[in-house]
Amino acid sequence: MHLRKLWLAWVWQYIRVYNYEPLTQLKNVRANYYGKYIALRGTVVRVSNIKPLCTKMAFLCAACGEVQSFPLPDGKYSLPTKCPVPACRGRSFTALRSSPLTVTMDWQSIKIQELMSDDQREAGRIPRTIECELVHDLVDSCVPGDTVTVTGVVKVSNAEEGSRNKNDKCMFLLYIEANSISNSKGQKTKSSEDGCKHGMLMEFSLKDLYAIQEIQAEENLFKLIVNSLCPVIFGHELVKAGLALALFGGSQKFADDKNRIPIRGDPHILVVGDPGLGKSQMLQAACNVAPRGVYVCGNTTTTSGLTVTLSKDSSSGDFALEAGALVLGDQGICGIDEFDKMGNQHQALLEAMEQQSISLAKAGVVCSLPARTSIIAAANPVGGHYNKAKTVSENLKMGSALLSRFDLVFILLDTPNEHHDHLLSEHVIAIRAGKQRTISSVTVARTNSQDSNTSVLEVVSEKPLSERLKVVPGETIDPIPHQLLRKYIGYARQYVYPRLSKEAAQVLQDFYLELRKQSQRLNSSPITTRQLESLIRLTEARARLELREEATKEDAEDIVEIMKYSMLGTYSDEFGNLDFERSQHGSGMSNRSTAKRFISALNNIAERTYNNIFQFHQLRQIAKELNIQVADFENFIGSLNDQGYLLKKGPKVYQLQTM
């Protein structure tokens, strides 16, 4: 009977309650919730070290030598007031930490930040956070970046002793003594043997599964999803197609070696273009639809805000990690707007984009955190409008190392076109008036002005993809609601892991080899194996979009066409000619061979005349003699100055640096 009571007491101590409802919003947890059992949902932003918490301490009485065990409520250390032995009146005690009567348990503190959806945002209110205390088997059940549901009792603790209150008020802090933690990422992902089968464990009701089945049964699913992504923005079908593929993502693989180094499966997309074309809206739409999406703006973001912060706990003095945007977006999407205004924060992205992890070495803490996220970035060119006479690198003032990591670079140009402008204005007015936009057969006659250049590269299929994704005259598309689209994407990422078929692999290989051949002809090799890996990733994403386990030849052809459209903007010059030396992998100049020829001529003149100072009119004269034709000579000299070949010594005076 005694054993049964002990067993029941032990079970009651470790009993866990899950799926407790209703969920309480963190902003409502105030003094009136003290002592109540609640459930709340949020993101883990900080996790402390695991420490032993003493619940019972053995004390030795100095008078009689009796050893007694006294409970320490909430782990607060306090000496007993008198000896429990009736005959002894000793009041002096010594704590015995190594005694078998001293009982300790694992203890950990985590900080949870509330999830704020668009409808819950209030002006001027920062997201609320609350501390939670975990004990026993709950410790180490989550890491920074996890979305968790915590149930427990609201308790109070003393305010930090370091803060001196002038009014001597009795201040307390609310915290939650956790009873259970439900982690959306789940501990199953850590113990699973197959490393590529990772993902956010979303829960699907029977209704959701029926809806997913209905979506999959749609005849032209790619077109439906592309037009459901951001229906407010008119056109840009291929850009939306690229964003949709980034949302689904490819399969992560591991090389067969001892270290099992992963090959990333998440594509990165960069959208560059003139202001007012809806880049930010498309970015926000993609982040809202993603099962796990983080949206940040480049001009208000710091390096530590993107990666990870190491902060010191004021009470214990321990260092703790606080997750940044890329860690919070693990196994999801991270949208970075105003990408060109980030200053020197670009270096923080180099490791996260290719190695899919963020390593940290600060104050004796050396660690590596996972950041398996797709980065979708939107940028405006320097000077407001995109200059086609310059490269992408020059337009953005961005390093080639970073640009080469993007799978697709879309360039949107705001070119006036009477018919396209008429369609666009109709669309905007219809949306503002709250009407359902239907395309009449009279208004739709020709394609987007940007797509008229696609004739430069031959398209594989008879009907180009940009035409197949457009809404034809008289056709109405019922877009998928974003809550349902989020479930569909989550289901695809969780359960579908496509592989390339032989035919698809052949199409991608032929396209890659053709690109290499063309770039070799022009004495440069900007096309690397990164482009081939990008093609494979996007083809897998195209198959995953339709919940297929195998990527077909048609998928590969669609991806080749999207890649051609992306390269067309990246590599074509102001006359529409394809120039592979204008790639993002170049040294950042519009034409490297021209620059090299010009600098070598200047070197010869400087060696001959023993003078390395040149006036601007002399430089122009030398360029004329060498028959160097540049669209904007001042810009050309400016880029040489930026690259360090020339040094500006005064107005219209330059010094040659490479003698």
XYZ file of C-alpha atoms in Angstrom:
659
model
C 0.000 0.000 0.000
C 2.849 2.343 0.913
C 4.607 1.587 -2.411
C 1.377 2.274 -4.321
C 1.073 5.685 -2.645
C 4.679 6.487 -3.515
C 4.103 5.443 -7.139
C 0.952 7.581 -7.395
C 2.805 10.552 -5.901
C 5.608 10.077 -8.444
C 3.160 9.818 -11.374
C 1.264 12.895 -10.197
C 4.526 14.828 -9.953
C 5.456 14.069 -13.590
C 1.988 14.154 -15.165
C 1.836 16.304 -18.328
C -1.270 17.986 -19.777
C -1.264 18.580 -23.549
C -3.739 20.282 -25.943
C -5.102 22.450 -23.136
C -7.468 25.135 -24.417
C -8.119 28.012 -24.791
C -4.755 29.557 -25.710
C -4.110 32.795 -23.789
C -2.517 35.727 -25.603
C 0.736 36.778 -23.989
C -0.288 40.441 -23.795
C -3.238 39.449 -21.555
C -1.083 37.646 -18.946
C -1.245 40.123 -16.072
C -1.647 40.163 -12.277
C -5.137 38.598 -12.377
C -3.660 35.401 -13.899
C -1.436 34.749 -10.874
C -1.801 31.144 -9.687
C -3.896 30.086 -12.709
C -3.168 27.254 -15.138
C -2.876 28.642 -18.696
C -1.620 27.669 -22.161
C 0.162 30.068 -24.517
C 1.984 29.844 -27.828
C 5.155 31.662 -28.874
C 8.650 31.543 -30.308
C 11.621 30.558 -28.153
C 14.130 33.416 -28.352
C 16.460 32.463 -25.518
C 17.475 29.260 -23.736
C 19.654 29.140 -20.614
C 22.072 26.404 -19.520
C 20.772 23.364 -17.645
C 21.511 23.666 -13.927
C 20.811 21.489 -10.874
C 18.102 23.027 -8.661
C 18.074 21.933 -5.029
C 14.607 20.967 -3.718
C 15.727 19.381 -0.417
C 18.889 20.191 1.498
C 20.491 18.210 4.329
C 21.529 20.282 7.382
C 23.822 19.271 10.253
C 22.905 20.626 13.673
C 25.999 22.035 15.397
C 24.632 21.262 18.891
C 23.473 17.615 18.662
C 25.069 16.471 15.355
C 21.696 15.299 13.950
C 21.369 15.383 10.124
C 17.908 16.424 8.894
C 16.542 17.119 5.364
C 14.574 20.347 4.936
C 12.538 21.236 1.804
C 13.499 24.411 -0.118
C 10.292 25.751 -1.740
C 10.863 27.010 -5.336
C 14.579 26.303 -4.851
C 15.082 29.371 -2.619
C 17.865 28.739 -0.120
C 16.935 29.294 3.526
C 18.368 27.984 6.808
C 16.057 26.150 9.249
C 15.097 28.170 12.356
C 15.372 25.393 14.994
C 16.448 21.786 15.345
C 13.563 19.276 15.048
C 14.962 17.122 17.885
C 12.853 18.036 20.978
C 15.714 17.844 23.485
C 18.080 19.981 21.356
C 17.700 23.735 21.120
C 20.475 24.318 18.609
C 20.056 27.154 16.138
C 23.326 26.814 14.233
C 23.262 24.626 11.094
C 25.711 23.611 8.387
C 24.523 22.696 4.872
C 25.666 19.259 3.628
C 25.639 19.526 -0.182
C 27.074 16.046 -0.801
C 24.737 14.232 1.581
C 22.423 11.543 0.078
C 19.505 13.401 1.716
C 20.142 16.435 -0.539
C 17.808 16.182 -3.572
C 18.429 18.096 -6.823
C 16.659 18.182 -10.196
C 17.453 19.518 -13.683
C 16.314 23.101 -14.198
C 16.317 25.376 -17.236
C 14.899 28.794 -18.050
C 13.615 29.806 -21.490
C 12.232 33.087 -22.801
C 9.174 33.017 -25.065
C 8.110 35.811 -27.413
C 4.521 36.069 -28.626
C 3.549 35.327 -32.226
C 2.061 38.472 -33.724
C -0.124 38.150 -36.782
C -1.064 41.162 -38.890
C -4.471 41.656 -37.270
C -2.990 41.639 -33.739
C -0.334 44.293 -34.310
C -0.849 47.441 -32.295
C 0.939 50.714 -32.904
C 3.887 51.333 -30.632
C 3.765 47.966 -28.842
C 6.804 45.716 -28.959
C 6.244 41.936 -28.803
C 5.825 40.724 -25.214
C 8.127 38.107 -23.696
C 7.799 35.886 -20.619
C 10.193 33.576 -18.789
C 9.317 29.893 -18.389
C 10.968 27.456 -15.993
C 11.435 23.855 -17.120
C 12.273 20.945 -14.823
C 12.965 17.191 -15.047
C 12.237 15.738 -18.507
C 11.144 19.089 -20.005
C 14.684 20.501 -20.053
C 16.405 20.607 -23.440
C 13.083 20.128 -25.234
C 13.494 23.218 -27.446
C 16.154 25.436 -29.007
C 16.020 29.128 -30.020
C 13.776 29.538 -33.042
C 11.272 26.798 -32.171
C 7.567 27.599 -32.030
C 6.199 26.020 -28.851
C 2.964 25.726 -26.897
C 3.601 25.965 -23.141
C 1.082 25.050 -20.460
C 1.740 25.789 -16.819
C 0.969 27.808 -13.707
C 1.628 31.556 -13.576
C 3.862 32.399 -10.624
C 5.773 35.439 -9.390
C 9.435 35.943 -8.542
C 11.311 38.845 -6.998
C 12.454 41.585 -9.357
C 16.193 41.739 -10.099
C 18.091 42.665 -6.987
C 20.488 44.833 -8.999
C 17.802 47.399 -9.848
C 17.471 49.774 -6.914
C 14.009 51.190 -6.554
C 13.894 54.742 -5.275
C 10.362 54.317 -3.903
C 11.272 50.980 -2.285
C 8.307 49.306 -3.960
C 7.738 45.590 -3.595
C 8.100 44.521 -7.263
C 7.534 41.058 -8.693
C 7.987 39.487 -12.120
C 5.529 37.021 -13.636
C 6.887 33.721 -14.909
C 5.410 30.365 -15.872
C 6.241 27.099 -14.144
C 5.840 24.836 -17.164
C 3.880 21.617 -16.922
C 4.214 20.600 -20.591
C 5.838 21.836 -23.814
C 4.576 20.931 -27.253
C 7.241 21.677 -29.866
C 6.076 22.200 -33.448
C 9.462 21.094 -34.792
C 9.376 18.039 -32.556
C 12.136 15.962 -31.061
C 11.453 13.267 -33.684
C 13.432 15.273 -36.230
C 16.598 14.945 -34.127
C 16.320 11.195 -33.635
C 15.365 10.389 -37.218
C 18.105 8.486 -38.996
C 17.452 9.926 -42.421
C 18.874 13.431 -42.226
C 17.003 14.773 -45.253
C 13.575 14.013 -43.766
C 13.386 17.162 -41.707
C 10.737 19.788 -41.652
C 8.197 21.539 -39.520
C 5.721 19.040 -38.148
C 2.413 20.689 -38.979
C -0.822 19.089 -37.880
C -3.485 18.432 -40.508
C -7.147 17.828 -39.831
C -9.244 15.596 -42.087
C -10.788 18.735 -43.618
C -7.289 20.041 -44.472
C -6.317 16.758 -46.117
C -9.459 16.777 -48.283
C -8.704 20.376 -49.334
C -5.072 19.442 -50.174
C -6.360 16.526 -52.261
C -8.718 18.860 -54.136
C -5.922 21.362 -54.826
C -3.678 18.594 -56.168
C -6.447 17.396 -58.492
C -6.600 20.808 -60.245
C -5.808 20.601 -63.946
C -3.278 23.455 -64.197
C -1.940 23.571 -60.643
C 1.228 25.611 -61.287
C -0.824 28.401 -62.870
C -3.324 28.368 -59.982
C -0.634 28.601 -57.280
C 1.299 31.340 -59.129
C -1.871 33.429 -59.515
C -2.841 32.780 -55.862
C 0.494 33.963 -54.478
C -0.078 37.712 -54.638
C -3.248 38.429 -56.658
C -3.052 42.172 -55.885
C 0.058 42.553 -58.087
C -0.644 42.429 -61.810
C 1.666 40.441 -64.129
C 5.202 39.308 -63.191
C 4.135 35.673 -63.629
C 7.672 34.276 -63.919
C 8.843 36.193 -60.834
C 5.894 34.798 -58.865
C 6.734 31.341 -60.253
C 10.289 31.718 -58.881
C 8.933 32.775 -55.459
C 6.495 29.829 -55.437
C 9.361 27.416 -56.163
C 11.361 28.956 -53.280
C 8.387 28.355 -50.964
C 8.300 24.640 -51.799
C 12.083 24.130 -51.997
C 14.093 21.128 -53.144
C 15.283 18.078 -51.203
C 18.303 18.384 -48.934
C 20.899 15.706 -49.661
C 24.031 14.460 -47.956
C 27.282 13.626 -49.697
C 28.398 10.037 -49.031
C 31.389 10.807 -46.859
C 32.358 10.496 -43.224
C 31.218 13.993 -42.315
C 27.817 13.769 -44.073
C 28.077 17.363 -45.299
C 24.622 18.469 -46.469
C 24.014 19.872 -49.950
C 21.422 22.594 -49.549
C 17.963 22.169 -50.953
C 16.646 25.691 -50.320
C 16.751 28.058 -53.300
C 17.530 31.770 -52.850
C 15.804 34.422 -54.987
C 16.806 38.055 -55.622
C 14.336 40.515 -57.174
C 15.961 43.734 -58.419
C 14.047 46.497 -60.071
C 12.780 50.009 -60.374
C 10.663 51.459 -57.533
C 6.897 50.987 -57.510
C 6.677 47.556 -59.174
C 5.359 45.702 -56.107
C 8.551 43.902 -55.038
C 7.895 44.382 -51.313
C 4.296 43.207 -51.609
C 5.336 40.014 -53.403
C 7.966 39.458 -50.709
C 5.478 39.927 -47.867
C 2.948 37.685 -49.600
C 5.564 34.904 -49.839
C 6.498 35.283 -46.137
C 2.819 35.242 -45.060
C 2.065 32.107 -47.067
C 5.147 30.196 -45.866
C 4.519 27.772 -42.957
C 7.378 29.541 -41.232
C 8.221 32.996 -42.566
C 10.275 35.879 -41.155
C 10.153 39.302 -42.825
C 12.835 41.917 -42.083
C 13.821 45.212 -43.666
C 17.492 45.659 -44.554
C 17.875 49.302 -43.523
C 16.740 48.642 -39.923
C 18.588 45.356 -39.393
C 21.935 44.760 -37.694
C 24.342 41.846 -38.207
C 23.530 40.345 -34.811
C 19.805 40.850 -35.479
C 20.169 38.712 -38.604
C 22.355 35.957 -37.144
C 22.646 35.435 -33.390
C 23.320 37.570 -30.304
C 25.341 36.536 -27.278
C 23.960 38.258 -24.199
C 24.832 38.025 -20.515
C 22.147 37.100 -18.007
C 22.035 39.774 -15.297
C 20.934 37.426 -12.498
C 23.180 34.380 -13.038
C 25.998 35.925 -15.096
C 25.794 33.157 -17.710
C 26.009 33.818 -21.439
C 22.908 32.918 -23.423
C 22.208 32.852 -27.162
C 19.374 34.920 -28.612
C 18.255 33.879 -32.065
C 18.224 36.337 -34.973
C 16.029 36.405 -38.079
C 17.885 33.652 -39.990
C 17.798 31.230 -37.052
C 14.122 32.004 -36.388
C 13.407 31.277 -40.059
C 15.078 27.828 -39.871
C 13.345 25.369 -42.250
C 11.285 28.211 -43.662
C 11.582 31.513 -45.519
C 13.450 34.691 -44.582
C 12.413 37.727 -46.629
C 14.859 40.647 -46.640
C 13.507 43.855 -48.124
C 15.692 46.887 -49.016
C 18.572 44.446 -49.540
C 20.779 47.133 -51.099
C 20.648 49.382 -47.992
C 22.144 46.873 -45.602
C 25.644 48.382 -45.512
C 28.204 45.799 -44.391
C 25.665 43.285 -43.093
C 26.042 41.293 -46.318
C 29.031 39.372 -44.944
C 26.765 37.830 -42.290
C 24.728 36.148 -45.046
C 27.593 34.433 -46.877
C 27.822 31.437 -44.554
C 24.078 31.190 -43.935
C 23.255 31.084 -47.660
C 25.633 28.306 -48.715
C 26.518 26.293 -45.581
C 23.024 26.721 -44.078
C 24.448 27.353 -40.615
C 25.670 30.255 -38.508
C 28.859 29.783 -36.503
C 29.706 31.929 -33.522
C 32.914 32.425 -31.555
C 32.516 35.031 -28.824
C 33.485 35.284 -25.156
C 34.529 31.644 -24.952
C 31.323 30.388 -26.613
C 32.044 28.510 -29.854
C 28.998 27.001 -31.522
C 27.178 26.505 -34.806
C 23.430 27.027 -35.173
C 21.309 25.696 -38.052
C 19.859 28.270 -40.470
C 18.263 26.106 -43.177
C 16.261 28.915 -44.695
C 15.481 30.186 -48.187
C 16.420 33.849 -48.517
C 14.154 35.957 -50.710
C 15.545 39.452 -51.166
C 14.241 42.576 -52.880
C 16.555 45.425 -53.826
C 16.407 48.797 -55.572
C 19.292 49.738 -57.875
C 21.710 52.510 -56.888
C 20.435 55.820 -58.215
C 16.768 54.836 -58.221
C 16.497 53.275 -61.690
C 18.177 50.224 -63.168
C 20.930 51.097 -65.647
C 21.205 48.346 -68.262
C 24.634 49.614 -69.303
C 25.952 48.365 -65.938
C 26.055 44.886 -64.419
C 23.864 43.697 -61.557
C 26.892 44.000 -59.264
C 27.402 47.649 -60.274
C 23.690 48.445 -60.061
C 23.497 47.107 -56.517
C 27.048 47.929 -55.302
C 27.197 44.373 -53.981
C 29.980 41.761 -53.953
C 30.013 38.988 -56.521
C 30.479 36.355 -53.767
C 27.028 37.129 -52.406
C 25.303 37.506 -55.784
C 26.615 34.138 -56.994
C 24.738 32.409 -54.160
C 21.326 33.427 -55.509
C 19.704 30.751 -57.667
C 17.524 33.206 -59.581
C 18.061 36.946 -60.103
C 15.003 38.686 -61.562
C 15.361 42.167 -63.002
C 12.134 44.177 -63.293
C 12.180 47.239 -65.523
C 9.557 49.964 -65.555
C 9.273 50.536 -69.297
C 6.264 52.555 -70.511
C 3.931 50.497 -72.673
C 0.513 51.874 -73.579
C -1.326 48.566 -73.630
C 0.301 47.145 -70.517
C -0.284 50.410 -68.624
C -3.958 50.319 -69.621
C -4.335 46.773 -68.235
C -2.472 47.666 -65.061
C -4.563 50.763 -64.364
C -7.776 48.730 -64.909
C -6.525 46.117 -62.444
C -5.603 48.662 -59.734
C -8.908 50.549 -60.048
C -10.906 47.296 -59.906
C -9.081 46.237 -56.716
C -9.542 49.654 -55.090
C -13.242 49.562 -55.960
C -13.497 46.122 -54.340
C -14.683 44.386 -57.504
C -13.669 40.935 -58.703
C -11.193 41.531 -61.507
C -12.124 39.645 -64.674
C -10.109 39.905 -67.844
C -12.302 40.777 -70.785
C -11.445 39.562 -74.268
C -11.195 43.175 -75.496
C -8.553 44.337 -73.031
C -6.170 41.385 -73.239
C -4.424 41.364 -76.560
C -0.681 41.240 -75.941
C 1.805 40.215 -73.298
C 3.723 42.083 -70.644
C 6.242 44.546 -72.057
C 9.083 42.742 -70.257
C 8.367 39.437 -71.958
C 8.850 40.876 -75.439
C 12.626 40.374 -75.081
C 12.395 36.605 -74.516
C 13.007 36.005 -78.223
C 16.737 36.516 -77.591
C 16.984 33.000 -76.130
C 15.023 30.247 -77.861
C 12.262 28.746 -75.736
C 12.121 24.960 -75.536
C 8.349 24.388 -75.576
C 5.957 25.573 -78.292
C 3.982 27.781 -75.911
C 6.280 29.674 -73.520
C 5.779 29.299 -69.766
C 5.031 32.997 -69.329
C 2.049 32.556 -71.680
C 0.870 29.374 -69.953
C 0.844 31.109 -66.564
C -1.163 34.117 -67.785
C -4.906 34.309 -67.282
C -6.432 33.970 -70.768
C -9.355 36.140 -71.992
C -12.670 35.218 -70.431
C -11.047 32.995 -67.792
C -11.645 33.582 -64.089
C -9.289 32.139 -61.503
C -10.450 31.506 -57.971
C -7.269 32.027 -55.918
C -6.500 29.608 -53.077
C -6.942 31.313 -49.653
C -3.551 31.918 -48.066
C -4.366 29.857 -44.926
C -5.078 26.831 -47.128
C -2.068 27.498 -49.370
C 0.105 27.541 -46.234
C -1.235 24.094 -45.272
C -0.601 22.787 -48.787
C 3.007 24.052 -48.769
C 3.547 22.602 -45.280
C 2.193 19.211 -46.388
C 4.432 19.181 -49.486
C 7.565 20.108 -47.509
C 6.804 17.514 -44.841
C 5.897 14.455 -46.868
C 7.158 14.864 -50.462
C 10.846 14.328 -51.322
C 11.167 14.209 -55.132
C 14.077 12.789 -57.126
C 15.170 13.608 -60.689
C 14.239 11.236 -63.496
C 16.848 10.364 -66.148
C 15.098 12.487 -68.797
C 14.954 15.554 -66.518
C 18.619 15.147 -65.581
C 19.527 14.956 -69.284
C 17.656 18.213 -70.060
C 19.414 20.039 -67.205
C 22.825 18.644 -68.178
C 22.420 19.678 -71.830
C 21.378 23.217 -70.815
C 24.299 23.530 -68.376
C 26.855 22.302 -70.944
C 25.457 24.718 -73.551
C 25.841 27.592 -71.092
C 29.424 26.561 -70.335
C 30.207 26.382 -74.063
C 28.787 29.847 -74.710
C 30.671 31.382 -71.797
C 33.981 29.752 -72.873
C 33.604 31.235 -76.328
C 33.687 34.675 -74.729
C 36.920 34.042 -72.778
C 35.206 33.926 -69.382
C 33.587 31.277 -67.192
C 30.880 32.790 -64.995
C 28.760 29.634 -65.199
C 29.780 27.313 -62.347
C 28.426 24.128 -60.769
C 26.310 26.371 -58.530
C 24.102 27.002 -61.561
C 23.709 23.251 -62.124
C 22.802 22.702 -58.464
C 20.293 25.562 -58.716
C 18.648 23.895 -61.709
C 18.361 20.581 -59.816
C 16.912 22.258 -56.700
C 14.303 24.210 -58.666
C 13.299 21.146 -60.712
C 12.699 19.194 -57.493
C 10.646 22.118 -56.169
C 8.584 22.105 -59.377
C 7.745 18.401 -58.836
C 7.052 18.949 -55.134
C 4.587 21.710 -56.041
C 2.365 19.009 -57.586
C 3.129 16.470 -54.792
C 5.024 14.169 -57.172
C 7.879 11.919 -56.079
C 9.670 12.145 -59.419
C 10.643 15.230 -61.435
C 9.784 14.782 -65.111
C 11.247 16.163 -68.320
C 8.466 18.798 -68.479
C 9.455 20.081 -65.010
C 13.060 20.466 -66.155
C 11.968 22.347 -69.305
C 9.892 24.763 -67.216
C 12.878 25.442 -64.949
C 15.197 25.945 -67.931
C 12.783 28.568 -69.215
C 12.621 30.390 -65.857
C 16.432 30.276 -65.664
C 16.700 31.690 -69.200
C 14.334 34.528 -68.292
C 16.420 35.248 -65.192
C 19.711 35.135 -67.140
C 18.287 37.258 -69.918
C 18.011 40.229 -67.563
C 21.316 39.469 -65.845
C 23.499 38.979 -68.893
C 21.930 41.205 -71.562
C 23.327 44.688 -72.142
C 21.500 47.917 -73.004
C 21.068 46.817 -76.644
C 19.493 43.446 -75.697
C 22.584 41.441 -76.725
C 23.592 38.504 -74.574
C 26.974 39.061 -72.906
C 28.093 36.421 -70.409
C 30.872 38.665 -69.124
C 28.179 40.818 -67.532
C 27.346 38.122 -65.008
C 27.153 38.564 -61.286
C 30.374 36.535 -61.063
C 32.438 39.146 -62.901
C 34.696 41.660 -61.269
C 31.877 44.200 -61.217
C 32.752 46.022 -64.466
C 30.616 46.118 -67.566
C 33.372 44.797 -69.782
C 36.493 43.396 -68.173
C 38.518 43.023 -71.357
C 37.951 46.713 -72.228
C 39.049 47.791 -68.749
C 42.150 45.568 -68.859
C 43.136 46.930 -72.279
C 42.716 50.513 -71.081
C 44.707 49.999 -67.848
C 47.553 48.178 -69.648
C 47.780 51.104 -72.133
C 47.949 53.563 -69.224
C 50.694 51.417 -67.634
C 52.752 51.553 -70.845
C 52.398 55.351 -71.066
C 53.292 55.780 -67.365
C 56.430 53.612 -67.731
C 57.481 55.562 -70.806
C 56.910 59.060 -69.408
C 57.612 58.349 -65.697
C 54.345 60.085 -64.847
C 51.298 58.316 -63.414
C 49.045 61.394 -63.063
C 46.445 61.811 -65.839
C 43.940 64.561 -66.550
C 40.402 63.487 -67.473
C 40.737 64.851 -71.058
C 43.987 62.855 -71.454
C 42.176 59.671 -70.389
C 39.406 60.381 -72.891
C 41.995 60.961 -75.650
C 43.804 57.661 -74.836
C 40.479 55.786 -74.923
C 39.698 57.366 -78.303
C 43.090 56.291 -79.707
C 42.558 52.730 -78.449
C 39.075 52.747 -80.032
C 37.441 51.987 -76.672
C 33.743 52.738 -77.019
C 31.886 53.025 -73.697
C 28.317 54.276 -73.324
C 29.192 56.535 -70.364
C 32.918 57.334 -70.093
C 32.591 59.135 -66.740
C 30.924 56.047 -65.254
C 33.649 53.866 -66.777
C 36.394 55.928 -65.084
C 34.318 55.978 -61.879
C 34.150 52.158 -61.841
C 37.943 51.975 -62.365
C 38.270 54.349 -59.416
C 35.973 52.102 -57.301
C 38.007 49.028 -58.246
C 41.256 50.698 -57.138
C 42.948 50.918 -60.574
C 42.743 54.727 -60.550
C 42.818 57.090 -57.583
C 41.035 60.436 -57.813
C 43.538 63.095 -56.716
C 41.464 66.164 -57.447
C 38.818 67.540 -59.824
C 39.294 65.718 -63.163
C 42.734 64.410 -62.035
C 43.452 60.690 -61.573
C 46.530 58.737 -60.458
C 47.296 55.279 -61.860
C 47.741 52.744 -59.027
C 48.926 49.609 -60.898
C 52.353 50.503 -62.276
